[in-house]
Coordinates of C-alpha atoms in Angstrom, one line a residue:
X1076 CA 90.5 80.1 46.0
X1077 CA 93.5 82.2 45.0
X1078 CA 95.8 83.5 47.7
X1079 CA 94.8 87.2 47.3
X1080 CA 91.3 86.5 48.6
X1081 CA 90.9 85.9 52.4
X1082 CA 87.4 84.5 52.4
X1083 CA 88.0 80.7 53.3
X1084 CA 89.8 79.0 56.1
X1085 CA 92.2 77.4 53.8
X1086 CA 93.3 80.4 51.7
X1087 CA 96.8 81.4 51.8
X1088 CA 98.9 84.3 50.5
X1089 CA 102.6 84.6 50.4
X1090 CA 104.1 87.8 52.1
X1091 CA 107.6 88.7 51.8
X1092 CA 109.3 90.4 54.6
X1093 CA 112.8 91.8 54.8
X1094 CA 114.8 92.8 57.8
X1095 CA 118.3 94.6 57.5
X1096 CA 120.0 94.3 60.9
X1097 CA 122.7 96.7 59.5
X1098 CA 120.2 99.4 58.7
X1099 CA 120.0 101.3 62.0
X1100 CA 116.9 103.6 62.3
X1101 CA 117.8 105.1 65.6
X1102 CA 116.2 104.4 69.1
X1103 CA 113.2 102.4 69.4
X1104 CA 111.5 104.4 72.0
X1105 CA 109.1 101.6 73.6
X1106 CA 106.6 104.3 73.9
X1107 CA 103.5 102.0 74.6
X1108 CA 104.1 101.9 78.5
X1109 CA 100.9 103.7 79.4
X1110 CA 97.5 102.2 80.7
X1111 CA 94.4 103.5 82.5
X1112 CA 91.2 102.9 84.2
X1113 CA 88.0 104.8 85.2
X1114 CA 87.7 103.2 88.5
X1115 CA 90.6 104.4 90.5
X1116 CA 89.5 102.3 93.7
X1117 CA 90.2 99.2 91.4
X1118 CA 94.0 99.8 91.5
X1119 CA 94.3 99.2 95.3
X1120 CA 92.0 96.2 95.4
X1121 CA 93.7 92.6 95.0
X1122 CA 92.8 92.1 91.4
X1123 CA 94.2 95.5 90.3
X1124 CA 97.4 95.3 92.5
X1125 CA 98.2 91.7 91.1
X1126 CA 97.7 93.1 87.5
X1127 CA 100.1 96.0 88.0
X1128 CA 102.5 93.6 89.6
X1129 CA 102.3 91.5 86.5
X1130 CA 103.2 94.6 84.4
X1131 CA 106.0 95.2 86.9
X1132 CA 107.4 91.8 86.2
X1133 CA 107.7 91.8 82.6
X1134 CA 108.0 95.5 81.9
X1135 CA 111.1 96.9 80.3
X1136 CA 110.6 100.0 81.8
X1137 CA 107.8 101.5 84.3
X1138 CA 104.3 101.7 83.0
X1139 CA 102.4 105.0 83.7
X1140 CA 99.0 104.4 85.2
X1141 CA 96.2 106.9 84.6
X1142 CA 93.0 106.6 86.7
X1143 CA 89.6 108.7 86.6
X1144 CA 87.8 110.1 89.7
X1145 CA 90.8 110.7 91.9
X1146 CA 89.1 113.7 93.5
X1147 CA 85.6 112.5 93.5
X1148 CA 83.3 112.3 96.7
X1149 CA 81.4 108.9 97.7
X1150 CA 81.8 105.7 99.6
X1151 CA 85.6 105.2 98.6
X1152 CA 84.7 102.2 96.5
X1153 CA 84.7 101.4 92.9
X1154 CA 81.9 100.6 90.4
X1155 CA 81.9 100.3 86.7
X1156 CA 82.8 104.1 85.4
X1157 CA 82.8 105.4 88.8
X1158 CA 85.3 105.8 91.9
X1159 CA 85.9 108.1 94.8
X1160 CA 88.6 108.9 97.3
X1161 CA 87.1 111.8 99.5
X1162 CA 90.2 113.4 99.2
X1163 CA 88.5 116.9 99.8
X1164 CA 85.5 117.9 101.8
X1165 CA 84.5 120.9 103.8
X1166 CA 83.3 121.3 107.4
X1167 CA 80.2 123.2 108.3
X1168 CA 82.0 126.6 108.2
X1169 CA 83.6 125.9 104.9
X1170 CA 87.0 124.9 106.0
X1171 CA 88.9 122.3 103.7
X1172 CA 89.2 118.7 105.1
X1173 CA 91.8 116.7 103.5
X1174 CA 91.6 112.7 103.6
X1175 CA 94.6 111.1 101.8
X1176 CA 94.0 107.5 102.8
X1177 CA 92.6 106.1 99.4
X1178 CA 94.6 108.5 97.2
X1179 CA 97.7 107.3 98.9
X1180 CA 96.7 103.7 98.6
X1181 CA 96.4 104.3 95.0
X1182 CA 99.7 105.9 94.5
X1183 CA 101.4 103.5 96.9
X1184 CA 100.1 100.4 95.0
X1185 CA 101.2 101.9 91.6
X1186 CA 104.7 102.6 92.7
X1187 CA 105.4 99.5 94.8
X1188 CA 104.6 97.3 91.8
X1189 CA 107.1 99.2 89.7
X1190 CA 104.9 101.4 87.8
X1191 CA 104.5 105.2 88.0
X1192 CA 101.3 107.5 88.2
X1193 CA 99.9 109.5 85.5
X1194 CA 98.0 111.9 87.7
X1195 CA 94.6 112.9 86.1
X1196 CA 93.5 116.0 88.1
X1197 CA 89.9 115.5 88.5
X1198 CA 87.0 115.5 89.1
X1199 CA 85.3 118.3 91.1
X1200 CA 84.6 117.2 94.8
X1201 CA 81.0 117.6 95.9
X1202 CA 82.0 120.6 98.4
X1203 CA 83.7 122.5 95.5
X1204 CA 81.0 122.3 93.0
X1205 CA 79.6 125.4 91.6
X1206 CA 76.1 125.4 93.4
X1207 CA 74.5 127.0 90.4
X1208 CA 75.0 123.7 88.7
X1209 CA 74.2 121.5 91.6
X1210 CA 71.0 122.7 93.3
X1211 CA 69.1 120.1 95.5
X1212 CA 67.4 120.6 98.8
X1213 CA 66.7 117.0 99.5
X1214 CA 69.8 115.4 101.3
X1215 CA 68.7 112.0 100.2
X1216 CA 69.0 113.2 96.4
X1217 CA 72.3 115.2 96.8
X1218 CA 74.7 112.3 96.2
X1219 CA 72.9 110.8 93.4
X1220 CA 72.7 114.1 91.7
X1221 CA 76.4 114.8 92.2
X1222 CA 77.4 111.2 90.9
X1223 CA 75.1 111.8 87.9
X1224 CA 76.6 115.1 86.8
X1225 CA 78.0 117.2 89.8
X1226 CA 81.5 115.8 89.5
X1227 CA 81.6 117.4 85.9
X1228 CA 81.0 121.0 87.1
X1229 CA 83.3 123.9 87.5
X1230 CA 84.3 124.9 90.8
X1231 CA 82.6 127.4 93.2
X1232 CA 85.8 129.1 93.9
X1233 CA 88.8 128.9 91.6
X1234 CA 91.3 130.0 94.1
X1235 CA 90.0 127.2 96.5
X1236 CA 90.8 124.8 93.5
X1237 CA 94.3 126.1 93.2
X1238 CA 94.7 125.5 97.0
X1239 CA 93.3 122.0 96.5
X1240 CA 95.8 121.3 93.7
X1241 CA 98.7 122.9 95.7
X1242 CA 97.8 120.7 98.7
X1243 CA 97.8 117.4 96.7
X1244 CA 101.2 118.0 94.9
X1245 CA 102.6 119.1 98.1
X1246 CA 101.5 116.1 99.9
X1247 CA 102.9 113.8 97.1
X1248 CA 106.2 115.7 97.3
X1249 CA 106.3 115.3 101.1
X1250 CA 105.4 111.5 100.8
X1251 CA 107.5 110.6 97.8
X1252 CA 110.0 113.2 97.3
X1253 CA 110.3 115.8 94.5
X1254 CA 112.9 114.0 92.5
X1255 CA 110.4 111.0 92.2
X1256 CA 107.1 113.2 91.7
X1257 CA 108.8 115.4 88.9
X1258 CA 108.9 112.0 86.9
X1259 CA 105.3 111.8 87.0
X1260 CA 102.5 113.3 84.6
X1261 CA 100.0 115.9 85.8
X1262 CA 97.0 116.1 83.4
X1263 CA 94.2 118.3 84.0
X1264 CA 90.6 116.4 83.5
X1265 CA 89.2 114.1 81.1
X1266 CA 87.3 114.6 77.7
X1267 CA 86.2 118.1 78.7
X1268 CA 84.7 118.4 75.2
X1269 CA 82.0 116.3 76.2
X1270 CA 79.0 117.5 78.1
X1271 CA 79.1 114.2 80.2
X1272 CA 82.5 115.1 81.5
X1273 CA 82.6 119.0 81.6
X1274 CA 79.4 121.2 82.2
X1275 CA 81.3 124.4 81.9
X1276 CA 82.3 126.3 78.9
X1277 CA 85.6 126.1 76.9
X1278 CA 86.6 129.4 78.6
X1279 CA 85.9 128.0 82.1
X1280 CA 88.0 125.0 81.3
X1281 CA 90.8 127.2 80.2
X1282 CA 90.4 129.3 83.6
X1283 CA 90.6 125.8 85.5
X1284 CA 93.7 124.9 83.7
X1285 CA 95.6 128.3 84.4
X1286 CA 94.7 127.8 88.2
X1287 CA 95.8 124.2 88.1
X1288 CA 99.2 125.2 86.8
X1289 CA 99.5 127.7 89.3
X1290 CA 98.5 125.3 92.0
X1291 CA 101.2 122.9 90.9
X1292 CA 103.9 125.4 90.3
X1293 CA 103.2 126.9 93.7
X1294 CA 104.9 123.8 95.3
X1295 CA 106.7 121.9 92.4
X1296 CA 107.9 124.2 89.7
X1297 CA 109.7 121.0 88.0
X1298 CA 106.5 119.2 87.7
X1299 CA 105.3 117.8 84.2
X1300 CA 102.0 119.5 83.4
X1301 CA 99.3 119.3 80.4
X1302 CA 96.2 118.6 79.0
X1303 CA 93.5 118.9 77.8
X1304 CA 92.5 115.1 77.1
X1305 CA 90.0 115.8 74.7
X1306 CA 88.3 113.2 72.6
X1307 CA 89.4 112.3 69.0
X1308 CA 89.5 115.2 66.7
X1309 CA 86.9 115.2 64.0
X1310 CA 86.8 117.7 61.1
X1311 CA 84.2 120.3 62.1
X1312 CA 83.5 118.6 65.6
X1313 CA 83.4 120.0 69.1
X1314 CA 86.6 117.8 69.8
X1315 CA 88.7 119.6 67.4
X1316 CA 87.3 123.0 68.2
X1317 CA 88.1 122.6 71.9
X1318 CA 91.5 121.2 71.4
X1319 CA 92.2 124.3 69.1
X1320 CA 90.7 126.8 71.5
X1321 CA 92.7 125.2 74.5
X1322 CA 96.1 125.4 72.7
X1323 CA 95.1 128.8 71.4
X1324 CA 94.7 129.8 75.0
X1325 CA 97.9 128.2 76.1
X1326 CA 99.9 130.0 73.2
X1327 CA 98.3 133.5 73.0
X1328 CA 95.4 133.8 75.6
X1329 CA 95.1 135.9 78.6
X1330 CA 96.4 133.9 81.7
X1331 CA 93.4 134.1 84.3
X1332 CA 96.0 133.9 87.1
X1333 CA 99.0 136.0 85.9
X1334 CA 97.2 138.3 83.5
X1335 CA 100.1 137.6 81.2
X1336 CA 100.0 136.1 77.6
X1337 CA 100.0 132.4 77.5
X1338 CA 100.0 129.3 79.9
X1339 CA 102.5 126.9 80.5
X1340 CA 102.1 123.5 78.8
X1341 CA 104.8 120.8 79.0
X1342 CA 102.8 118.2 77.1
X1343 CA 99.6 117.7 75.0
X1344 CA 97.2 115.2 75.5
X1345 CA 94.0 114.0 73.4
X1346 CA 92.3 110.5 72.7
X1347 CA 91.8 108.4 69.6
X1348 CA 89.2 105.6 69.3
X1349 CA 88.6 103.1 66.7
X1350 CA 84.6 103.1 66.9
X1351 CA 81.9 102.6 69.4
X1352 CA 79.5 99.9 70.4
X1353 CA 76.6 100.9 72.7
X1354 CA 74.2 98.6 74.4
X1355 CA 72.4 96.6 72.0
X1356 CA 71.1 93.0 72.6
X1357 CA 70.6 92.6 68.8
X1358 CA 73.4 94.7 67.1
X1359 CA 74.5 94.5 63.5
X1360 CA 78.0 92.9 63.2
X1361 CA 80.6 95.8 63.4
X1362 CA 84.3 96.3 63.8
X1363 CA 86.5 99.1 64.9
X1364 CA 88.6 101.0 62.4
X1365 CA 92.4 101.6 62.6
X1366 CA 92.3 103.9 59.9
X1367 CA 89.7 106.2 61.9
X1368 CA 92.3 106.4 64.7
X1369 CA 95.0 107.5 62.3
X1370 CA 92.9 110.3 60.9
X1371 CA 92.1 111.6 64.4
X1372 CA 95.7 111.5 65.2
X1373 CA 96.6 113.4 62.0
X1374 CA 94.1 116.1 62.6
X1375 CA 95.2 116.5 66.1
X1376 CA 98.8 117.0 65.1
X1377 CA 97.5 119.4 62.5
X1378 CA 96.1 121.5 65.3
X1379 CA 99.1 121.1 67.4
X1380 CA 101.5 122.4 64.5
X1381 CA 99.1 125.3 64.1
X1382 CA 100.3 126.7 67.4
X1383 CA 104.0 125.6 66.8
X1384 CA 103.8 123.0 69.7
X1385 CA 105.2 120.0 67.6
X1386 CA 108.3 119.9 70.0
X1387 CA 106.1 118.9 72.8
X1388 CA 105.4 115.2 73.6
X1389 CA 102.0 114.1 72.7
X1390 CA 100.2 111.5 74.9
X1391 CA 97.1 109.8 73.4
X1392 CA 95.9 109.3 76.9
X1393 CA 93.3 106.8 75.4
X1394 CA 94.0 105.1 72.3
X1395 CA 91.7 102.1 71.8
X1396 CA 89.6 100.2 69.4
X1397 CA 86.2 101.5 70.9
X1398 CA 85.0 103.8 73.7
X1399 CA 83.2 101.9 76.4
X1400 CA 85.6 100.1 78.6
X1401 CA 83.0 98.8 81.2
X1402 CA 80.7 97.3 78.5
X1403 CA 81.1 93.6 77.4
X1404 CA 79.7 90.9 75.2
X1405 CA 76.4 90.7 77.1
X1406 CA 75.9 94.4 76.4
X1407 CA 76.9 94.1 72.7
X1408 CA 78.3 91.0 71.0
X1409 CA 80.6 92.9 69.0
X1410 CA 82.6 93.5 72.1
X1411 CA 83.6 89.9 72.4
X1412 CA 86.7 90.7 70.2
X1413 CA 88.4 91.8 73.2
X1414 CA 88.7 88.2 74.6
X1415 CA 90.5 87.2 71.4
X1416 CA 93.7 87.7 69.4
X1417 CA 91.8 90.3 67.4
X1418 CA 92.4 92.9 70.1
X1419 CA 96.0 92.0 70.1
X1420 CA 96.5 92.5 66.5
X1421 CA 94.4 95.7 66.5
X1422 CA 96.8 97.2 69.0
X1423 CA 99.8 96.0 67.1
X1424 CA 98.4 97.5 63.8
X1425 CA 97.0 100.9 65.2
X1426 CA 100.3 101.4 67.5
X1427 CA 102.4 100.6 64.5
X1428 CA 100.5 103.3 62.0
X1429 CA 100.6 105.8 64.9
X1430 CA 104.5 105.5 65.1
X1431 CA 104.8 105.8 61.4
X1432 CA 102.7 109.0 61.2
X1433 CA 104.6 110.5 64.1
X1434 CA 108.0 109.7 62.6
X1435 CA 107.0 111.1 59.2
X1436 CA 105.8 114.2 60.8
X1437 CA 108.3 114.5 63.4
X1438 CA 106.3 114.2 66.6
X1439 CA 106.8 112.2 69.8
X1440 CA 103.5 110.3 70.1
X1441 CA 102.8 107.9 72.9
X1442 CA 99.7 105.8 73.0
X1443 CA 97.9 104.8 76.3
X1444 CA 95.9 101.8 76.4
X1445 CA 92.6 102.4 78.4
X1446 CA 92.3 98.9 79.9
X1447 CA 92.6 97.5 83.4
X1448 CA 90.5 94.8 85.3
X1449 CA 86.9 94.4 86.4
X1450 CA 86.8 92.6 89.9
X1451 CA 83.8 90.5 90.1
X1452 CA 83.1 90.1 86.4
X1453 CA 82.0 86.9 84.7
X1454 CA 84.7 85.1 83.0
X1455 CA 85.6 86.6 79.6
X1456 CA 83.0 89.1 80.3
X1457 CA 84.4 91.0 77.1
X1458 CA 85.2 94.2 78.9
X1459 CA 88.2 96.1 77.9
X1460 CA 90.7 94.4 80.4
X1461 CA 94.2 92.9 80.6
X1462 CA 92.8 90.1 82.7
X1463 CA 89.6 88.4 83.7
X1464 CA 89.1 86.7 87.0
X1465 CA 93.0 86.9 87.2
X1466 CA 93.5 85.1 83.7
X1467 CA 95.7 86.9 81.1
X1468 CA 94.0 87.8 78.0
X1469 CA 95.8 87.6 74.7
X1470 CA 96.2 91.4 74.5
X1471 CA 98.3 91.3 77.7
X1472 CA 100.6 88.7 75.9
X1473 CA 101.0 91.6 73.2
X1474 CA 102.6 93.7 75.7
X1475 CA 104.8 91.0 76.9
X1476 CA 105.9 90.7 73.3
X1477 CA 106.5 94.7 73.1
X1478 CA 108.8 94.3 76.4
X1479 CA 110.9 91.8 74.6
X1480 CA 111.9 94.0 71.7
X1481 CA 115.3 95.7 71.6
X1482 CA 116.1 99.3 71.7
X1483 CA 117.9 100.1 68.4
X1484 CA 115.2 100.0 65.3
X1485 CA 116.3 98.5 62.1
X1486 CA 115.2 98.2 58.6
X1487 CA 111.9 96.5 58.2
X1488 CA 109.9 96.2 54.8
X1489 CA 106.8 94.1 53.9
X1490 CA 105.1 93.7 50.6
X1491 CA 101.6 93.5 52.3
X1492 CA 101.8 96.9 54.4
X1493 CA 98.9 99.3 53.9
X1494 CA 98.7 103.2 53.9
X1495 CA 96.2 104.2 56.6
X1496 CA 96.6 107.9 55.7
X1497 CA 94.9 107.3 52.4
X1498 CA 91.5 108.8 51.6
X1499 CA 89.8 105.3 51.3
X1500 CA 90.0 102.8 54.1
X1501 CA 92.3 100.1 52.7
X1502 CA 90.6 97.4 54.7
X1503 CA 87.3 98.3 53.0
X1504 CA 88.4 97.8 49.5
X1505 CA 88.5 94.0 50.0
X1506 CA 89.3 91.2 52.2
X1507 CA 93.2 91.2 52.0
X1508 CA 94.6 91.7 55.4
X1509 CA 97.6 93.8 56.2
X1510 CA 100.9 92.2 57.2
X1511 CA 103.5 94.3 58.7
X1512 CA 105.3 95.2 62.0
X1513 CA 108.9 96.3 63.1
X1514 CA 112.3 95.1 64.0
X1515 CA 114.9 95.9 66.5
X1516 CA 118.2 94.8 68.1
X1517 CA 119.3 94.4 71.6
X1518 CA 122.9 95.5 71.4
X1519 CA 124.6 92.9 69.2
X1520 CA 123.0 90.1 71.2
X1521 CA 119.7 89.7 69.3
X1522 CA 117.6 90.5 66.3
X1523 CA 113.9 90.8 67.5
X1524 CA 111.2 90.9 64.8
X1525 CA 107.4 91.7 65.3
X1526 CA 105.0 90.7 62.6
X1527 CA 101.3 91.0 62.7
X1528 CA 98.6 90.0 60.4
X1529 CA 95.4 92.2 60.8
X1530 CA 92.2 92.9 59.3
X1531 CA 89.4 95.2 60.8
X1532 CA 86.7 92.9 60.0
X1533 CA 87.1 90.1 62.6
X1534 CA 83.7 88.6 62.0
X1535 CA 84.3 87.6 58.3
X1536 CA 88.2 87.6 57.2
X1537 CA 89.8 84.2 57.9
X1538 CA 92.7 82.3 56.5
X1539 CA 96.5 82.7 57.0
X1540 CA 99.6 84.0 55.2
X1541 CA 102.7 82.2 54.2
X1542 CA 105.5 84.3 55.5
X1543 CA 108.9 84.4 53.9
X1544 CA 111.2 86.4 56.3
X1545 CA 114.8 87.3 55.1
X1546 CA 117.0 88.7 57.7
X1547 CA 120.3 90.2 56.5
X1548 CA 123.3 91.6 58.0
X1549 CA 123.2 89.7 61.4
X1550 CA 126.3 90.9 63.3
X1551 CA 127.0 88.0 65.4
X1552 CA 130.3 86.5 65.5
X1553 CA 128.9 83.0 65.7
X1554 CA 127.8 81.1 62.6
X1555 CA 124.8 79.8 64.5
X1556 CA 121.9 81.5 66.5
X1557 CA 119.1 80.4 68.7
X1558 CA 115.8 81.2 67.3
X1559 CA 112.8 81.8 69.6
X1560 CA 109.3 82.0 68.0
X1561 CA 106.5 83.4 70.1
X1562 CA 102.8 83.4 68.8
X1563 CA 99.6 85.0 69.6
X1564 CA 96.7 83.6 67.4
X1565 CA 93.5 81.3 68.0
X1566 CA 95.5 78.4 69.4
X1567 CA 98.6 80.2 71.1
X1568 CA 98.9 82.5 74.0
X1569 CA 95.1 82.8 73.9
X1570 CA 93.4 81.0 76.6
X1571 CA 90.0 82.2 75.7
X1572 CA 90.0 79.3 73.1
X1573 CA 90.4 77.0 76.0
X1574 CA 87.6 78.5 78.0
X1575 CA 85.4 77.9 75.0
X1576 CA 86.3 74.3 74.9
X1577 CA 85.4 74.1 78.6
X1578 CA 81.8 75.2 78.0
X1579 CA 82.4 78.9 78.7
X1580 CA 82.0 78.8 82.3
X1581 CA 81.2 82.1 83.9
X1582 CA 82.8 81.2 87.1
X1583 CA 85.3 78.3 86.4
X1584 CA 85.8 75.5 89.0
X1585 CA 89.2 75.2 90.7
X1586 CA 90.2 72.5 88.4
X1587 CA 89.1 74.5 85.3
X1588 CA 90.8 77.6 86.7
X1589 CA 94.1 75.5 87.1
X1590 CA 93.9 74.5 83.4
X1591 CA 93.2 78.0 82.1
X1592 CA 95.9 79.7 84.3
X1593 CA 98.4 77.0 82.9
X1594 CA 97.9 78.4 79.3
X1595 CA 97.3 82.1 79.9
X1596 CA 101.0 83.4 79.2
X1597 CA 103.0 84.1 76.2
X1598 CA 103.6 80.8 74.4
X1599 CA 106.1 79.7 71.6
X1600 CA 105.0 78.4 68.3
X1601 CA 107.7 75.7 68.7
X1602 CA 110.5 74.9 70.8
X1603 CA 113.7 77.1 70.4
X1604 CA 116.0 75.9 67.5
X1605 CA 119.6 76.5 66.6
X1606 CA 119.8 77.5 63.1
X1607 CA 122.7 78.5 60.5
X1608 CA 123.5 82.0 59.7
X1609 CA 124.8 82.0 56.1
X1610 CA 126.7 85.1 54.8
X1611 CA 125.2 87.1 57.7
X1612 CA 121.6 86.1 56.6
X1613 CA 119.0 83.7 57.9
X1614 CA 115.6 82.9 56.0
X1615 CA 112.6 81.7 57.9
X1616 CA 109.4 80.6 56.5
X1617 CA 106.1 80.0 58.5
X1618 CA 102.4 80.6 58.5
X1619 CA 100.6 83.3 60.1
X1620 CA 96.8 83.4 60.6
X1621 CA 94.8 86.6 60.3
X1622 CA 94.7 88.4 63.7
X1623 CA 98.0 86.5 64.7
X1624 CA 101.2 88.0 65.8
X1625 CA 104.7 86.4 65.8
X1626 CA 107.7 87.6 67.7
X1627 CA 110.8 86.1 66.2
X1628 CA 113.9 86.5 68.2
X1629 CA 117.3 85.5 66.7
X1630 CA 119.8 85.3 69.6
X1631 CA 123.6 85.2 69.4
X1632 CA 124.7 81.8 70.8
X1633 CA 128.3 83.4 71.7

């Protein structure tokens, strides 16, 4: 079969990639250092702390960690899509009672592992819920109703909410110091455009934001404050309407606290997702869409430009292939992709196109990967997680690759790059995958080239490409360089393949676990080689499978 068609295992296509180490493009921002989880309590449990410690070990700079449910009321334990800290309750006379035990454990764990908090301010404590939303006389039903929807309601008293925010931020300043806390993010709420997460109106949310800003500024004027964390903007949809209304309020609206025009906004957040796979035991085969995420990003940037906020940092505070982190392959077999190198290549492709669009339009865009761990799950459950039972998934190795990239971006071209801003989805035109990436330098000591091969259709598109990599203007004094080639694919840096060969045990035996842990890190395609640099250039030829990623580091031997 001809190389342009990727329908068979043995099909191959030649791709030319050129890297010019003399073509400096400015700073490579390393703007992928954001992760998050629904279940705030998982952060301070052993599995969560171990994962964050792993990020701390390899991260080139601190990762920001964004959890849901920090203000929620319950038994102080996490379950899938739920968590609680009991930070705020009231006594019989309605006086506030603050309990920072769990809240502090979460913050302490994030910081001691070398990460930083991305403080999502929410959701509504049970004793602050507007009772017109939460009427229930039977005390046995009160908590179940609260956990079902009460936490998503507006407050009964906005001044009491302001006091809560001021108390929390003041506590953080007392505990960690203002210089540390002012490096954190403070974001109001999550996905308020969805009825699931916000039972009030858009205007009530804008009012909540104004009181939130006031509460923060009461104690830390230098804090970094933003929102609204809406879902991916869709043309004519509530998500776009909500983001537009919120930014209009911040720019031109009447402030509910100061009675002046506008509200302070230091950064803007919204989400982008590549699809959704609900519970279905016999689903049709499906796949996420990189182009869908780029369209959502583009519309969001349009709305931001409308209100002249393009100078603000934009954090995509959930940027993922799909929208159900706690679901797994036993809920919908399509979610099996999260165990494989496909998840890694999807991240590589989507993040690369986000960066391209941001640079083209002059924005600072930072994607946050909504993935963490799920303690107690079956091995390779298929949840959106970096680890399963302490075993690293391929997507975690993707971030290890990112951490090795230099900080000076240099010229990179591929004759198999695709345009995700086109009207038609380029992946839907045929079965030819995308081969693209980027390159950077670490001073004058190394040239780092990341190349991925991706196609959205992970069920059917197979094969590999033959890569011809031409690197020019290498600035090393030596005529030789050490070449290190890291790889993620079905065979390398992908312990799920080994798990399959062991019979897919839900709970591996000690011997099986030892085998799995021995192979779960970032692996080299072959041992490091010393190669000649001829007239400042080097040419490398290798094969790259679909849904594979290569990181080639050309390192000065001097």
